[in-house]
Tab-separated table of N, CA and C in Angstrom:
chain	number	residue	atom	x	y	z
A	111	UNK	N	8.230	137.239	154.206
A	111	UNK	CA	8.827	136.479	153.129
A	111	UNK	C	10.097	135.806	153.643
A	112	UNK	N	10.239	134.527	153.413
A	112	UNK	CA	11.417	133.787	153.842
A	112	UNK	C	12.540	133.938	152.834
A	113	UNK	N	13.731	134.137	153.363
A	113	UNK	CA	14.895	134.212	152.484
A	113	UNK	C	15.396	132.805	152.206
A	114	UNK	N	15.914	132.546	151.006
A	114	UNK	CA	16.437	131.208	150.726
A	114	UNK	C	17.658	130.926	151.595
A	115	UNK	N	17.842	129.675	151.953
A	115	UNK	CA	18.967	129.269	152.779
A	115	UNK	C	19.894	128.370	151.980
A	116	UNK	N	21.156	128.520	152.257
A	116	UNK	CA	22.161	127.687	151.622
A	116	UNK	C	22.408	126.475	152.503
A	117	UNK	N	22.371	125.296	151.920
A	117	UNK	CA	22.646	124.072	152.648
A	117	UNK	C	23.901	123.447	152.082
A	118	UNK	N	24.855	123.177	152.942
A	118	UNK	CA	26.108	122.555	152.536
A	118	UNK	C	26.054	121.083	152.887
A	119	UNK	N	26.258	120.237	151.886
A	119	UNK	CA	26.277	118.795	152.096
A	119	UNK	C	27.694	118.319	151.804
A	120	UNK	N	28.300	117.649	152.775
A	120	UNK	CA	29.680	117.210	152.654
A	120	UNK	C	29.728	115.694	152.635
A	121	UNK	N	30.487	115.154	151.700
A	121	UNK	CA	30.706	113.716	151.627
A	121	UNK	C	32.199	113.477	151.745
A	122	UNK	N	32.649	113.023	152.898
A	122	UNK	CA	34.078	112.808	153.125
A	122	UNK	C	34.582	111.501	152.523
A	123	UNK	N	33.669	110.692	151.979
A	123	UNK	CA	34.094	109.443	151.356
A	123	UNK	C	34.630	109.657	149.949
A	124	UNK	N	34.277	110.777	149.343
A	124	UNK	CA	34.725	111.086	147.988
A	124	UNK	C	35.783	112.182	148.067
A	125	UNK	N	36.971	111.907	147.531
A	125	UNK	CA	38.049	112.897	147.561
A	125	UNK	C	37.884	113.908	146.442
A	126	UNK	N	38.436	115.108	146.661
A	126	UNK	CA	38.409	116.167	145.659
A	126	UNK	C	39.795	116.276	145.033
A	127	UNK	N	39.909	116.231	143.703
A	127	UNK	CA	41.236	116.342	143.094
A	127	UNK	C	41.783	117.764	143.221
A	128	UNK	N	43.101	117.862	143.425
A	128	UNK	CA	43.740	119.172	143.423
A	128	UNK	C	43.749	119.700	142.002
A	129	UNK	N	43.786	121.006	141.873
A	129	UNK	CA	43.831	121.609	140.546
A	129	UNK	C	45.091	121.231	139.807
A	130	UNK	N	44.940	120.929	138.553
A	130	UNK	CA	46.047	120.662	137.639
A	130	UNK	C	46.913	119.480	138.071
A	131	UNK	N	46.383	118.564	138.861
A	131	UNK	CA	47.117	117.357	139.236
A	131	UNK	C	46.150	116.192	139.260
A	132	UNK	N	46.713	115.004	139.271
A	132	UNK	CA	45.900	113.804	139.396
A	132	UNK	C	45.802	113.356	140.844
A	133	UNK	N	46.516	114.061	141.739
A	133	UNK	CA	46.538	113.704	143.150
A	133	UNK	C	45.205	114.047	143.802
A	134	UNK	N	44.735	113.155	144.661
A	134	UNK	CA	43.479	113.387	145.357
A	134	UNK	C	43.740	113.986	146.726
A	135	UNK	N	42.849	114.865	147.139
A	135	UNK	CA	42.967	115.509	148.439
A	135	UNK	C	41.715	115.188	149.243
A	136	UNK	N	41.899	114.779	150.464
A	136	UNK	CA	40.748	114.507	151.329
A	136	UNK	C	40.192	115.825	151.867
A	137	UNK	N	38.998	115.788	152.381
A	137	UNK	CA	38.378	116.976	152.944
A	137	UNK	C	39.217	117.507	154.097
A	138	UNK	N	39.117	118.821	154.349
A	138	UNK	CA	39.875	119.441	155.438
A	138	UNK	C	39.595	118.763	156.760
A	139	UNK	N	38.358	118.330	156.962
A	139	UNK	CA	38.018	117.706	158.240
A	139	UNK	C	38.770	116.405	158.455
A	140	UNK	N	39.273	115.799	157.375
A	140	UNK	CA	40.072	114.585	157.514
A	140	UNK	C	41.541	114.908	157.749
A	141	UNK	N	41.950	116.161	157.595
A	141	UNK	CA	43.345	116.540	157.741
A	141	UNK	C	43.647	117.054	159.141
A	142	UNK	N	42.690	117.633	159.811
A	142	UNK	CA	42.888	118.069	161.190
A	142	UNK	C	41.557	118.066	161.916
A	143	UNK	N	41.631	118.009	163.203
A	143	UNK	CA	40.445	117.962	164.036
A	143	UNK	C	40.055	119.383	164.436
A	144	UNK	N	38.896	119.883	163.999
A	144	UNK	CA	38.500	121.253	164.334
A	144	UNK	C	38.404	121.495	165.837
A	145	UNK	N	38.001	120.490	166.584
A	145	UNK	CA	37.881	120.657	168.036
A	145	UNK	C	39.251	120.774	168.689
A	146	UNK	N	40.208	120.011	168.187
A	146	UNK	CA	41.579	120.115	168.701
A	146	UNK	C	42.152	121.493	168.382
A	147	UNK	N	41.832	122.005	167.188
A	147	UNK	CA	42.298	123.343	166.812
A	147	UNK	C	41.704	124.391	167.748
A	148	UNK	N	40.419	124.258	168.051
A	148	UNK	CA	39.780	125.211	168.964
A	148	UNK	C	40.413	125.133	170.352
A	149	UNK	N	40.700	123.930	170.802
A	149	UNK	CA	41.300	123.754	172.129
A	149	UNK	C	42.725	124.273	172.193
A	150	UNK	N	43.451	124.178	171.084
A	150	UNK	CA	44.853	124.611	171.075
A	150	UNK	C	45.029	126.065	170.661
A	151	UNK	N	43.952	126.732	170.262
A	151	UNK	CA	44.045	128.114	169.784
A	151	UNK	C	44.693	129.065	170.790
A	152	UNK	N	44.340	129.031	172.063
A	152	UNK	CA	45.009	129.944	173.004
A	152	UNK	C	46.527	129.739	173.053
A	153	UNK	N	46.962	128.485	173.003
A	153	UNK	CA	48.408	128.207	173.013
A	153	UNK	C	49.081	128.702	171.729
A	154	UNK	N	48.417	128.513	170.588
A	154	UNK	CA	48.967	128.994	169.318
A	154	UNK	C	49.125	130.511	169.330
A	155	UNK	N	48.074	131.199	169.793
A	155	UNK	CA	48.124	132.660	169.828
A	155	UNK	C	49.155	133.153	170.823
A	156	UNK	N	49.249	132.490	171.967
A	156	UNK	CA	50.257	132.878	172.946
A	156	UNK	C	51.655	132.766	172.350
A	157	UNK	N	51.908	131.675	171.620
A	157	UNK	CA	53.209	131.503	170.956
A	157	UNK	C	53.470	132.629	169.967
A	158	UNK	N	52.436	132.988	169.214
A	158	UNK	CA	52.592	134.066	168.237
A	158	UNK	C	52.920	135.380	168.931
A	159	UNK	N	52.146	135.739	169.949
A	159	UNK	CA	52.375	137.014	170.642
A	159	UNK	C	53.752	137.058	171.285
A	160	UNK	N	54.186	135.961	171.876
A	160	UNK	CA	55.502	135.919	172.511
A	160	UNK	C	56.633	136.008	171.485
A	161	UNK	N	56.392	135.498	170.276
A	161	UNK	CA	57.412	135.561	169.225
A	161	UNK	C	57.490	136.943	168.580
A	162	UNK	N	56.378	137.656	168.523
A	162	UNK	CA	56.320	138.919	167.779
A	162	UNK	C	56.366	140.180	168.643
A	163	UNK	N	56.039	140.057	169.922
A	163	UNK	CA	55.983	141.228	170.791
A	163	UNK	C	56.868	140.995	172.011
A	164	UNK	N	57.284	142.092	172.632
A	164	UNK	CA	58.165	142.005	173.794
A	164	UNK	C	57.414	141.854	175.114
A	165	UNK	N	56.149	142.245	175.142
A	165	UNK	CA	55.406	142.204	176.401
A	165	UNK	C	53.904	142.244	176.129
A	166	UNK	N	53.113	141.862	177.130
A	166	UNK	CA	51.663	141.997	176.977
A	166	UNK	C	51.229	143.449	176.767
A	167	UNK	N	51.987	144.387	177.329
A	167	UNK	CA	51.658	145.802	177.146
A	167	UNK	C	51.729	146.183	175.657
A	168	UNK	N	52.752	145.696	174.951
A	168	UNK	CA	52.852	145.972	173.515
A	168	UNK	C	51.668	145.368	172.763
A	169	UNK	N	51.261	144.181	173.163
A	169	UNK	CA	50.100	143.535	172.536
A	169	UNK	C	48.856	144.386	172.759
A	170	UNK	N	48.660	144.850	173.985
A	170	UNK	CA	47.495	145.681	174.304
A	170	UNK	C	47.481	146.956	173.478
A	171	UNK	N	48.630	147.595	173.342
A	171	UNK	CA	48.702	148.832	172.572
A	171	UNK	C	48.480	148.596	171.087
A	172	UNK	N	49.094	147.550	170.552
A	172	UNK	CA	48.981	147.281	169.121
A	172	UNK	C	47.540	146.941	168.726
A	173	UNK	N	46.881	146.098	169.529
A	173	UNK	CA	45.541	145.636	169.171
A	173	UNK	C	44.431	146.465	169.808
A	174	UNK	N	44.799	147.503	170.563
A	174	UNK	CA	43.834	148.397	171.194
A	174	UNK	C	42.843	147.619	172.063
A	175	UNK	N	43.412	146.790	172.953
A	175	UNK	CA	42.617	146.033	173.901
A	175	UNK	C	43.108	146.366	175.308
A	176	UNK	N	42.366	145.943	176.313
A	176	UNK	CA	42.786	146.202	177.687
A	176	UNK	C	44.033	145.380	178.013
A	177	UNK	N	44.747	145.835	179.019
A	177	UNK	CA	45.945	145.113	179.453
A	177	UNK	C	45.566	143.715	179.938
A	178	UNK	N	44.413	143.581	180.599
A	178	UNK	CA	43.969	142.272	181.079
A	178	UNK	C	43.709	141.324	179.917
A	179	UNK	N	43.110	141.821	178.846
A	179	UNK	CA	42.869	140.993	177.664
A	179	UNK	C	44.197	140.530	177.073
A	180	UNK	N	45.141	141.457	176.961
A	180	UNK	CA	46.462	141.099	176.434
A	180	UNK	C	47.155	140.063	177.332
A	181	UNK	N	46.995	140.210	178.636
A	181	UNK	CA	47.558	139.216	179.567
A	181	UNK	C	46.916	137.842	179.365
A	182	UNK	N	45.620	137.818	179.133
A	182	UNK	CA	44.931	136.546	178.879
A	182	UNK	C	45.443	135.883	177.610
A	183	UNK	N	45.668	136.662	176.557
A	183	UNK	CA	46.221	136.113	175.321
A	183	UNK	C	47.648	135.640	175.537
A	184	UNK	N	48.436	136.461	176.203
A	184	UNK	CA	49.853	136.168	176.444
A	184	UNK	C	49.998	134.867	177.246
A	185	UNK	N	49.132	134.694	178.230
A	185	UNK	CA	49.201	133.527	179.101
A	185	UNK	C	48.394	132.341	178.615
A	186	UNK	N	47.870	132.394	177.407
A	186	UNK	CA	47.091	131.305	176.799
A	186	UNK	C	45.833	130.973	177.606
A	187	UNK	N	45.263	131.991	178.233
A	187	UNK	CA	44.004	131.795	178.953
A	187	UNK	C	42.852	131.796	177.964
A	188	UNK	N	42.900	132.728	177.008
A	188	UNK	CA	41.895	132.829	175.956
A	188	UNK	C	42.587	133.111	174.631
A	189	UNK	N	41.841	132.925	173.549
A	189	UNK	CA	42.318	133.272	172.209
A	189	UNK	C	41.595	134.534	171.758
A	190	UNK	N	42.226	135.323	170.909
A	190	UNK	CA	41.569	136.554	170.453
A	190	UNK	C	40.410	136.280	169.497
A	191	UNK	N	39.621	137.310	169.289
A	191	UNK	CA	38.494	137.242	168.368
A	191	UNK	C	38.980	137.284	166.918
A	192	UNK	N	38.076	137.026	166.022
A	192	UNK	CA	38.437	136.921	164.606
A	192	UNK	C	38.987	138.222	164.031
A	193	UNK	N	38.544	139.379	164.522
A	193	UNK	CA	39.074	140.632	163.973
A	193	UNK	C	40.571	140.749	164.242
A	194	UNK	N	41.050	140.186	165.355
A	194	UNK	CA	42.476	140.206	165.652
A	194	UNK	C	43.222	139.317	164.656
A	195	UNK	N	42.644	138.158	164.360
A	195	UNK	CA	43.259	137.267	163.369
A	195	UNK	C	43.361	137.967	162.015
A	196	UNK	N	42.318	138.673	161.622
A	196	UNK	CA	42.352	139.407	160.358
A	196	UNK	C	43.408	140.505	160.388
A	197	UNK	N	43.489	141.223	161.484
A	197	UNK	CA	44.495	142.278	161.614
A	197	UNK	C	45.906	141.703	161.536
A	198	UNK	N	46.121	140.569	162.182
A	198	UNK	CA	47.435	139.920	162.128
A	198	UNK	C	47.766	139.530	160.691
A	199	UNK	N	46.817	138.919	159.995
A	199	UNK	CA	47.068	138.486	158.616
A	199	UNK	C	47.337	139.671	157.685
A	200	UNK	N	46.718	140.814	157.983
A	200	UNK	CA	46.899	141.986	157.128
A	200	UNK	C	48.190	142.747	157.441
A	201	UNK	N	48.695	142.629	158.660
A	201	UNK	CA	49.857	143.435	159.047
A	201	UNK	C	51.154	142.638	159.151
A	202	UNK	N	51.074	141.321	159.225
A	202	UNK	CA	52.271	140.496	159.363
A	202	UNK	C	52.341	139.493	158.218
A	203	UNK	N	53.186	139.753	157.213
A	203	UNK	CA	53.254	138.850	156.067
A	203	UNK	C	53.753	137.446	156.427
A	204	UNK	N	54.398	137.290	157.576
A	204	UNK	CA	54.922	135.984	157.978
A	204	UNK	C	53.980	135.235	158.920
A	205	UNK	N	52.823	135.791	159.223
A	205	UNK	CA	51.919	135.176	160.203
A	205	UNK	C	51.413	133.812	159.743
A	206	UNK	N	50.983	133.712	158.509
A	206	UNK	CA	50.449	132.430	158.028
A	206	UNK	C	51.504	131.332	158.121
A	207	UNK	N	52.725	131.658	157.748
A	207	UNK	CA	53.811	130.675	157.835
A	207	UNK	C	54.101	130.307	159.290
A	208	UNK	N	54.048	131.300	160.187
A	208	UNK	CA	54.272	131.036	161.610
A	208	UNK	C	53.257	130.028	162.133
A	209	UNK	N	51.973	130.257	161.845
A	209	UNK	CA	50.938	129.358	162.339
A	209	UNK	C	51.027	127.985	161.674
A	210	UNK	N	51.361	127.944	160.402
A	210	UNK	CA	51.521	126.642	159.723
A	210	UNK	C	52.661	125.856	160.365
A	211	UNK	N	53.772	126.519	160.679
A	211	UNK	CA	54.897	125.850	161.333
A	211	UNK	C	54.497	125.347	162.717
A	212	UNK	N	53.753	126.163	163.464
A	212	UNK	CA	53.320	125.757	164.805
A	212	UNK	C	52.383	124.544	164.724
A	213	UNK	N	51.524	124.535	163.732
A	213	UNK	CA	50.595	123.392	163.565
A	213	UNK	C	51.360	122.129	163.199
A	214	UNK	N	52.384	122.259	162.350
A	214	UNK	CA	53.194	121.088	161.987
A	214	UNK	C	53.931	120.541	163.204
A	215	UNK	N	54.462	121.436	164.039
A	215	UNK	CA	55.163	121.005	165.257
A	215	UNK	C	54.230	120.297	166.222
A	216	UNK	N	52.999	120.773	166.287
A	216	UNK	CA	52.028	120.189	167.215
A	216	UNK	C	51.531	118.828	166.745
A	217	UNK	N	51.585	118.599	165.442
A	217	UNK	CA	51.042	117.342	164.898
A	217	UNK	C	51.920	116.157	165.170
């Protein structure tokens, strides 16, 4: 038996109004480039780790990863997996603001 599939159809030519305002908002894809975000993710995470931790060793201990993995994050070689992003959002109330500020600076 086949399970039903959800299909998402996006029309970027039609704007979506913000709640309780007459102002129109364009689709997220028109506000930033997802590929640029993916390419800049290691640098963003490296900035975060350097701002919040004293060393790659602290990063490794906090996130329970190998020292080499922490070094890769610290040096912007790779970006962490999504579970790390969730852990950061759950444990650091200022994380979202930090990343928003970094994105504004990069733009």
